[in-house]
């Protein structure tokens, strides 16, 4: 942790106090593999792209008021802006000159206070409290499902069965959104017991630990959250005619693996199937995600947060335990304040909050 100047006024008219920061695989890649890029001319990058904050100051015209619970948008449009960024679809940026807070060329939300333009602040239902930290990862899935539906709508499309590959935070949030749409939802992962199968069952979805190729299903929508090539191919093969397969994950495995591209090609052509990649989220997807979280069972969402760290211990969030789903960092408290708050809440550190 380092001292930084107060957030500069040009960052935006809304001043906020950071409450929680969520950690994800991207933060691990930045810390371990050098994925991130610091702002031009700087050597450090403030982490934190999954945010939850409370507004301290905001002009009346901004639509925000002190006390509002917000999360910040990750990507900022490229300076040109390209036609996609100009249409507020910076997630579809054509030039690659966008910046991402806490990831690419712009400091993240992992500071005690930050400023942002109201256009990039997303209001959360006040009752969500700490669960609002799940907004950013949920926005990524809101986009994946919306795009899958838009692509499907190119012809007759009446999706009934969804398959989600991977039961990490992204897969579980995908399952939540699929259930909210009334889809018969199936989640596949390697583990055979523990929190993940229970979370899936409690959504009214089905959990499987059998290989994807052996699942007795014909999904109309697949949300692929493992980034493993073999799983992508098997899930595409399994999918129903006219199905849409959304790829949301990437993996860095060195495994070359044999891919039967001719077989994949035949699957796509004769099955009218679509496989598409999706990253980040436009403003409307954040709003869709805020509505989805507000409509979800808060008890279920709370079980996704498996560890909460005081800010001094944030690097422990880069390690993922076998039972971890989402690890969050409490940005408001030093270790001693944090411990007394956890104790007075009657919950040992490390247990879901
Ligand atoms: C973030 C996205 C971002 C992507 C690529 C993900 O972890 O959730 O907002 O676009 O990483 O940097």
Short mmCIF file of C-alpha atoms and ligand atoms in Angstrom, two decimals:
data_model
loop_
_atom_site.label_atom_id
_atom_site.label_comp_id
_atom_site.label_asym_id
_atom_site.label_seq_id
_atom_site.Cartn_x
_atom_site.Cartn_y
_atom_site.Cartn_z
CA UNK A 1 0.00 0.00 0.00
CA UNK A 2 1.23 3.50 -0.81
CA UNK A 3 0.06 7.07 -0.25
CA UNK A 4 -1.42 8.75 -3.28
CA UNK A 5 -2.60 12.33 -3.82
CA UNK A 6 -6.34 13.00 -3.51
CA UNK A 7 -8.16 11.96 -6.72
CA UNK A 8 -7.69 14.71 -9.34
CA UNK A 9 -10.74 16.86 -10.17
CA UNK A 10 -10.54 16.15 -13.94
CA UNK A 11 -11.34 12.48 -13.16
CA UNK A 12 -14.97 13.55 -12.65
CA UNK A 13 -17.50 15.40 -10.53
CA UNK A 14 -18.58 12.43 -8.39
CA UNK A 15 -16.31 11.83 -5.40
CA UNK A 16 -16.70 8.42 -3.77
CA UNK A 17 -15.33 6.48 -0.81
CA UNK A 18 -14.35 2.95 -1.72
CA UNK A 19 -16.00 0.22 0.37
CA UNK A 20 -15.04 -3.07 -1.26
CA UNK A 21 -12.90 -4.27 -4.13
CA UNK A 22 -13.49 -7.69 -5.67
CA UNK A 23 -10.51 -9.75 -6.81
CA UNK A 24 -10.60 -11.90 -9.94
CA UNK A 25 -8.43 -13.95 -12.26
CA UNK A 26 -7.46 -10.80 -14.17
CA UNK A 27 -5.93 -9.32 -10.98
CA UNK A 28 -3.93 -12.53 -10.55
CA UNK A 29 -2.72 -12.31 -14.14
CA UNK A 30 -1.71 -8.67 -13.66
CA UNK A 31 0.22 -9.50 -10.48
CA UNK A 32 1.83 -12.69 -11.75
CA UNK A 33 2.06 -12.48 -15.53
CA UNK A 34 2.30 -8.75 -16.23
CA UNK A 35 -1.04 -8.57 -18.08
CA UNK A 36 -1.82 -5.01 -16.90
CA UNK A 37 -0.32 -1.75 -18.14
CA UNK A 38 0.30 1.25 -15.80
CA UNK A 39 -0.79 4.75 -16.88
CA UNK A 40 1.66 6.36 -19.34
CA UNK A 41 4.84 7.53 -17.60
CA UNK A 42 4.08 5.62 -14.36
CA UNK A 43 5.58 2.47 -12.97
CA UNK A 44 2.70 1.31 -10.81
CA UNK A 45 -0.89 0.40 -11.53
CA UNK A 46 -3.52 0.79 -8.82
CA UNK A 47 -5.52 -2.44 -9.00
CA UNK A 48 -9.26 -2.86 -8.56
CA UNK A 49 -11.74 -3.07 -11.41
CA UNK A 50 -14.58 -4.64 -9.38
CA UNK A 51 -15.73 -1.80 -7.14
CA UNK A 52 -18.30 -0.86 -4.54
CA UNK A 53 -18.31 2.70 -3.21
CA UNK A 54 -20.39 5.32 -1.44
CA UNK A 55 -20.85 8.77 -2.96
CA UNK A 56 -19.36 11.54 -0.79
CA UNK A 57 -19.90 14.52 -3.08
CA UNK A 58 -21.83 14.94 -6.31
CA UNK A 59 -23.33 17.94 -8.13
CA UNK A 60 -27.13 17.90 -8.16
CA UNK A 61 -27.22 17.68 -11.95
CA UNK A 62 -25.27 14.42 -11.82
CA UNK A 63 -28.31 12.54 -10.50
CA UNK A 64 -26.22 11.21 -7.59
CA UNK A 65 -26.31 12.27 -3.95
CA UNK A 66 -24.06 11.65 -0.94
CA UNK A 67 -24.72 8.21 0.53
CA UNK A 68 -25.64 6.60 -2.82
CA UNK A 69 -24.16 3.16 -3.32
CA UNK A 70 -22.35 2.92 -6.67
CA UNK A 71 -19.97 0.80 -8.70
CA UNK A 72 -17.71 2.17 -11.42
CA UNK A 73 -17.56 1.14 -15.07
CA UNK A 74 -14.23 -0.51 -16.03
CA UNK A 75 -13.62 0.64 -19.60
CA UNK A 76 -13.41 4.19 -20.95
CA UNK A 77 -14.04 4.89 -24.66
CA UNK A 78 -11.06 5.45 -26.91
CA UNK A 79 -10.21 9.16 -27.42
CA UNK A 80 -11.14 9.19 -31.12
CA UNK A 81 -13.86 7.88 -30.37
CA UNK A 82 -14.38 4.99 -32.79
CA UNK A 83 -17.99 4.43 -33.99
CA UNK A 84 -18.60 1.73 -31.36
CA UNK A 85 -17.25 3.85 -28.49
CA UNK A 86 -19.24 6.84 -29.78
CA UNK A 87 -22.37 4.68 -29.45
CA UNK A 88 -21.49 3.96 -25.78
CA UNK A 89 -20.46 0.43 -26.77
CA UNK A 90 -16.88 0.79 -25.59
CA UNK A 91 -16.91 -2.96 -24.97
CA UNK A 92 -16.95 -3.32 -28.77
CA UNK A 93 -14.12 -0.78 -29.32
CA UNK A 94 -12.70 -0.99 -32.86
CA UNK A 95 -9.29 0.59 -32.27
CA UNK A 96 -8.13 -1.05 -29.03
CA UNK A 97 -7.21 2.42 -27.72
CA UNK A 98 -9.68 2.19 -24.81
CA UNK A 99 -8.36 2.20 -21.26
CA UNK A 100 -9.54 -0.10 -18.45
CA UNK A 101 -9.38 1.03 -14.82
CA UNK A 102 -7.12 -1.20 -12.80
CA UNK A 103 -6.14 -3.17 -15.92
CA UNK A 104 -4.96 -1.08 -18.86
CA UNK A 105 -3.32 2.36 -18.63
CA UNK A 106 -5.63 3.83 -15.94
CA UNK A 107 -5.51 3.41 -12.18
CA UNK A 108 -8.21 1.21 -10.73
CA UNK A 109 -10.68 1.74 -7.91
CA UNK A 110 -8.39 0.23 -5.23
CA UNK A 111 -7.80 3.50 -3.40
CA UNK A 112 -9.65 4.99 -0.42
CA UNK A 113 -11.34 7.59 -2.61
CA UNK A 114 -11.82 8.07 -6.33
CA UNK A 115 -13.57 10.49 -8.67
CA UNK A 116 -15.51 9.61 -11.76
CA UNK A 117 -17.80 11.10 -14.37
CA UNK A 118 -21.48 10.31 -13.57
CA UNK A 119 -21.68 8.60 -16.97
CA UNK A 120 -19.41 5.88 -15.58
CA UNK A 121 -21.08 5.49 -12.18
CA UNK A 122 -23.78 2.85 -11.75
CA UNK A 123 -26.35 3.23 -8.99
CA UNK A 124 -27.04 0.15 -6.90
CA UNK A 125 -30.14 -0.76 -4.94
CA UNK A 126 -29.22 0.47 -1.40
CA UNK A 127 -30.45 -2.79 0.15
CA UNK A 128 -27.77 -4.72 -1.75
CA UNK A 129 -25.09 -3.41 0.61
CA UNK A 130 -21.82 -5.33 0.20
CA UNK A 131 -23.33 -7.54 -2.49
CA UNK A 132 -23.07 -4.59 -4.89
CA UNK A 133 -19.40 -5.55 -5.33
CA UNK A 134 -20.70 -8.31 -7.64
CA UNK A 135 -21.93 -5.74 -10.18
CA UNK A 136 -18.90 -5.70 -12.49
CA UNK A 137 -18.58 -9.48 -12.98
CA UNK A 138 -22.38 -9.64 -13.40
CA UNK A 139 -22.20 -6.98 -16.14
CA UNK A 140 -19.90 -9.26 -18.16
CA UNK A 141 -22.57 -12.02 -18.07
CA UNK A 142 -25.43 -9.60 -18.73
CA UNK A 143 -23.61 -8.78 -21.97
CA UNK A 144 -22.92 -12.43 -22.82
CA UNK A 145 -26.58 -13.40 -22.44
CA UNK A 146 -27.95 -10.29 -24.18
CA UNK A 147 -25.62 -10.82 -27.13
CA UNK A 148 -26.46 -14.53 -27.28
CA UNK A 149 -30.16 -13.63 -27.46
CA UNK A 150 -29.58 -10.94 -30.07
CA UNK A 151 -27.54 -13.34 -32.21
CA UNK A 152 -30.15 -16.06 -31.77
CA UNK A 153 -32.85 -13.64 -32.93
CA UNK A 154 -31.36 -13.72 -36.45
CA UNK A 155 -33.86 -16.52 -37.12
CA UNK A 156 -36.48 -18.46 -35.16
CA UNK A 157 -35.04 -18.87 -31.66
CA UNK A 158 -36.84 -20.09 -28.59
CA UNK A 159 -34.07 -21.00 -26.12
CA UNK A 160 -35.08 -23.35 -23.34
CA UNK A 161 -31.90 -25.08 -22.19
CA UNK A 162 -28.71 -23.29 -21.09
CA UNK A 163 -25.38 -24.96 -20.40
CA UNK A 164 -22.78 -23.13 -18.31
CA UNK A 165 -19.27 -24.58 -18.34
CA UNK A 166 -17.32 -23.72 -15.17
CA UNK A 167 -18.76 -23.01 -11.71
CA UNK A 168 -16.45 -20.19 -10.60
CA UNK A 169 -17.89 -16.73 -9.89
CA UNK A 170 -18.48 -16.09 -13.61
CA UNK A 171 -20.20 -19.45 -14.19
CA UNK A 172 -22.38 -19.09 -11.09
CA UNK A 173 -23.45 -15.56 -12.05
CA UNK A 174 -24.18 -16.84 -15.58
CA UNK A 175 -26.37 -19.54 -14.01
CA UNK A 176 -28.19 -16.89 -11.95
CA UNK A 177 -28.99 -14.82 -15.06
CA UNK A 178 -30.02 -17.92 -17.02
CA UNK A 179 -32.41 -18.95 -14.22
CA UNK A 180 -33.82 -15.41 -14.05
CA UNK A 181 -34.73 -15.88 -17.74
CA UNK A 182 -36.53 -19.10 -16.87
CA UNK A 183 -34.05 -21.30 -18.75
CA UNK A 184 -33.58 -24.95 -17.79
CA UNK A 185 -30.01 -24.35 -16.60
CA UNK A 186 -27.18 -26.89 -16.34
CA UNK A 187 -23.75 -26.15 -14.89
CA UNK A 188 -20.76 -28.41 -15.38
CA UNK A 189 -17.49 -28.30 -13.42
CA UNK A 190 -14.91 -30.75 -12.09
CA UNK A 191 -15.72 -30.68 -8.37
CA UNK A 192 -18.15 -33.27 -7.07
CA UNK A 193 -19.10 -31.71 -3.74
CA UNK A 194 -18.97 -28.51 -1.71
CA UNK A 195 -20.40 -25.03 -2.11
CA UNK A 196 -20.55 -24.94 -5.93
CA UNK A 197 -22.98 -27.86 -6.49
CA UNK A 198 -25.13 -26.57 -3.61
CA UNK A 199 -25.23 -23.04 -5.03
CA UNK A 200 -26.27 -24.42 -8.42
CA UNK A 201 -29.00 -26.60 -6.87
CA UNK A 202 -30.30 -23.68 -4.80
CA UNK A 203 -30.89 -21.70 -8.00
CA UNK A 204 -33.12 -24.50 -9.25
CA UNK A 205 -30.42 -25.43 -11.79
CA UNK A 206 -28.71 -28.80 -12.37
CA UNK A 207 -25.08 -29.51 -11.49
CA UNK A 208 -22.96 -32.03 -13.43
CA UNK A 209 -19.41 -33.24 -12.96
CA UNK A 210 -19.44 -35.53 -16.02
CA UNK A 211 -17.37 -34.62 -19.09
CA UNK A 212 -19.19 -32.13 -21.34
CA UNK A 213 -19.20 -34.57 -24.28
CA UNK A 214 -21.20 -37.06 -22.18
CA UNK A 215 -23.92 -34.70 -20.94
CA UNK A 216 -27.42 -35.86 -21.90
CA UNK A 217 -28.36 -32.37 -23.14
CA UNK A 218 -28.87 -30.27 -26.26
CA UNK A 219 -28.37 -26.71 -25.01
CA UNK A 220 -29.74 -23.76 -27.02
CA UNK A 221 -27.39 -21.33 -25.27
CA UNK A 222 -23.93 -22.17 -23.94
CA UNK A 223 -22.04 -19.74 -21.71
CA UNK A 224 -18.48 -21.06 -21.72
CA UNK A 225 -16.56 -19.87 -18.65
CA UNK A 226 -13.46 -22.10 -18.56
CA UNK A 227 -11.48 -20.91 -21.57
CA UNK A 228 -10.36 -24.49 -22.16
CA UNK A 229 -10.27 -25.27 -25.89
CA UNK A 230 -11.44 -28.86 -25.52
CA UNK A 231 -14.48 -27.76 -23.49
CA UNK A 232 -15.32 -25.16 -26.16
CA UNK A 233 -15.25 -27.80 -28.92
CA UNK A 234 -17.23 -30.36 -26.91
CA UNK A 235 -19.86 -27.83 -25.83
CA UNK A 236 -20.29 -26.62 -29.41
CA UNK A 237 -20.72 -30.19 -30.62
CA UNK A 238 -23.28 -30.88 -27.88
CA UNK A 239 -25.30 -27.71 -28.63
CA UNK A 240 -28.66 -27.91 -30.42
CA UNK A 241 -29.15 -26.85 -34.04
CA UNK A 242 -29.27 -23.04 -34.19
CA UNK A 243 -27.57 -22.76 -30.78
CA UNK A 244 -25.43 -19.83 -29.72
CA UNK A 245 -22.21 -20.42 -27.79
CA UNK A 246 -20.74 -17.46 -25.87
CA UNK A 247 -17.05 -17.67 -24.96
CA UNK A 248 -16.29 -15.58 -21.87
CA UNK A 249 -13.05 -17.08 -20.57
CA UNK A 250 -9.45 -17.40 -21.64
CA UNK A 251 -6.84 -19.85 -20.45
CA UNK A 252 -3.09 -19.74 -20.70
CA UNK A 253 -2.40 -23.41 -20.91
CA UNK A 254 0.65 -24.46 -22.89
CA UNK A 255 -1.23 -27.58 -23.96
CA UNK A 256 -1.45 -27.55 -27.74
CA UNK A 257 -4.20 -30.19 -27.84
CA UNK A 258 -5.50 -31.57 -31.11
CA UNK A 259 -8.45 -29.67 -32.47
CA UNK A 260 -10.59 -31.25 -35.13
CA UNK A 261 -11.30 -28.02 -36.93
CA UNK A 262 -12.96 -29.72 -39.89
CA UNK A 263 -15.38 -31.42 -37.49
CA UNK A 264 -16.05 -28.11 -35.76
CA UNK A 265 -16.63 -26.47 -39.13
CA UNK A 266 -19.13 -29.19 -40.10
CA UNK A 267 -20.92 -28.75 -36.75
CA UNK A 268 -21.27 -25.01 -37.30
CA UNK A 269 -22.33 -25.20 -40.93
CA UNK A 270 -24.80 -28.09 -40.75
CA UNK A 271 -26.12 -27.02 -37.34
CA UNK A 272 -26.46 -23.28 -38.06
CA UNK A 273 -24.54 -22.77 -34.83
CA UNK A 274 -22.76 -19.58 -33.75
CA UNK A 275 -19.73 -19.37 -31.48
CA UNK A 276 -18.81 -15.84 -30.40
CA UNK A 277 -16.37 -14.23 -28.01
CA UNK A 278 -17.38 -11.59 -25.50
CA UNK A 279 -15.38 -9.29 -23.22
CA UNK A 280 -16.25 -6.37 -20.92
CA UNK A 281 -19.68 -4.66 -20.94
CA UNK A 282 -21.42 -1.57 -22.26
CA UNK A 283 -23.20 0.86 -19.96
CA UNK A 284 -26.61 -0.80 -20.55
CA UNK A 285 -25.20 -4.15 -19.40
CA UNK A 286 -24.19 -2.61 -16.06
CA UNK A 287 -27.76 -1.37 -15.66
CA UNK A 288 -29.11 -4.84 -16.58
CA UNK A 289 -26.70 -6.35 -14.04
CA UNK A 290 -27.83 -3.91 -11.30
CA UNK A 291 -31.45 -5.00 -11.94
CA UNK A 292 -30.45 -8.69 -11.91
CA UNK A 293 -28.67 -8.35 -8.56
CA UNK A 294 -31.59 -6.43 -7.08
CA UNK A 295 -33.94 -9.26 -8.13
CA UNK A 296 -31.67 -12.07 -6.82
CA UNK A 297 -31.90 -13.78 -3.44
CA UNK A 298 -29.43 -11.83 -1.25
CA UNK A 299 -28.72 -14.96 0.83
CA UNK A 300 -27.60 -16.78 -2.32
CA UNK A 301 -25.45 -13.86 -3.51
CA UNK A 302 -23.81 -13.59 -0.06
CA UNK A 303 -22.61 -17.20 -0.35
CA UNK A 304 -20.55 -16.20 -3.42
CA UNK A 305 -18.35 -14.00 -1.21
CA UNK A 306 -16.24 -16.63 0.48
CA UNK A 307 -13.47 -14.44 1.91
CA UNK A 308 -13.22 -10.83 3.02
CA UNK A 309 -9.77 -9.37 3.68
CA UNK A 310 -8.71 -6.21 5.50
CA UNK A 311 -6.96 -3.89 3.06
CA UNK A 312 -3.44 -4.51 4.41
CA UNK A 313 -3.82 -8.20 3.60
CA UNK A 314 -5.03 -7.64 0.04
CA UNK A 315 -2.27 -9.76 -1.58
CA UNK A 316 -3.83 -12.83 0.10
CA UNK A 317 -6.72 -12.27 -2.31
CA UNK A 318 -4.44 -13.17 -5.21
CA UNK A 319 -4.35 -16.74 -3.93
CA UNK A 320 -7.46 -18.74 -4.53
CA UNK A 321 -8.33 -21.56 -2.13
CA UNK A 322 -10.23 -24.63 -3.38
CA UNK A 323 -13.46 -23.42 -1.74
CA UNK A 324 -13.03 -19.75 -2.74
CA UNK A 325 -15.55 -18.23 -5.06
CA UNK A 326 -15.21 -14.46 -4.75
CA UNK A 327 -12.62 -12.83 -2.47
CA UNK A 328 -13.19 -9.17 -1.57
CA UNK A 329 -10.98 -6.56 0.07
CA UNK A 330 -12.46 -4.23 2.69
CA UNK A 331 -11.05 -0.82 1.73
CA UNK A 332 -12.55 1.04 4.69
CA UNK A 333 -10.82 -0.66 7.57
CA UNK A 334 -7.33 -1.26 8.87
CA UNK A 335 -6.68 -4.76 10.26
CA UNK A 336 -7.65 -3.87 13.85
CA UNK A 337 -10.88 -2.09 12.83
CA UNK A 338 -11.67 -4.97 10.51
CA UNK A 339 -11.12 -7.60 13.22
CA UNK A 340 -13.31 -5.83 15.72
CA UNK A 341 -16.06 -5.41 13.11
CA UNK A 342 -15.87 -9.06 12.11
CA UNK A 343 -15.89 -10.12 15.80
CA UNK A 344 -18.85 -7.90 16.67
CA UNK A 345 -20.73 -9.34 13.72
CA UNK A 346 -20.05 -12.77 15.25
CA UNK A 347 -18.40 -14.09 12.15
CA UNK A 348 -14.88 -15.45 12.06
CA UNK A 349 -12.67 -13.96 9.36
CA UNK A 350 -12.79 -15.96 6.18
CA UNK A 351 -16.43 -16.94 6.55
CA UNK A 352 -19.02 -15.59 4.15
CA UNK A 353 -20.36 -12.20 5.16
C1 LIG B 1 -12.89 -7.55 -16.68
C2 LIG B 1 -13.34 -6.85 -17.95
C3 LIG B 1 -12.13 -6.56 -18.83
C4 LIG B 1 -11.36 -7.84 -19.08
C5 LIG B 1 -10.15 -7.68 -19.99
C6 LIG B 1 -12.04 -8.75 -17.02
O1 LIG B 1 -11.58 -9.32 -15.83
O2 LIG B 1 -14.02 -7.97 -15.94
O3 LIG B 1 -14.03 -5.67 -17.62
O4 LIG B 1 -12.54 -5.99 -20.04
O5 LIG B 1 -10.95 -8.40 -17.86
O6 LIG B 1 -9.17 -6.80 -19.49
#
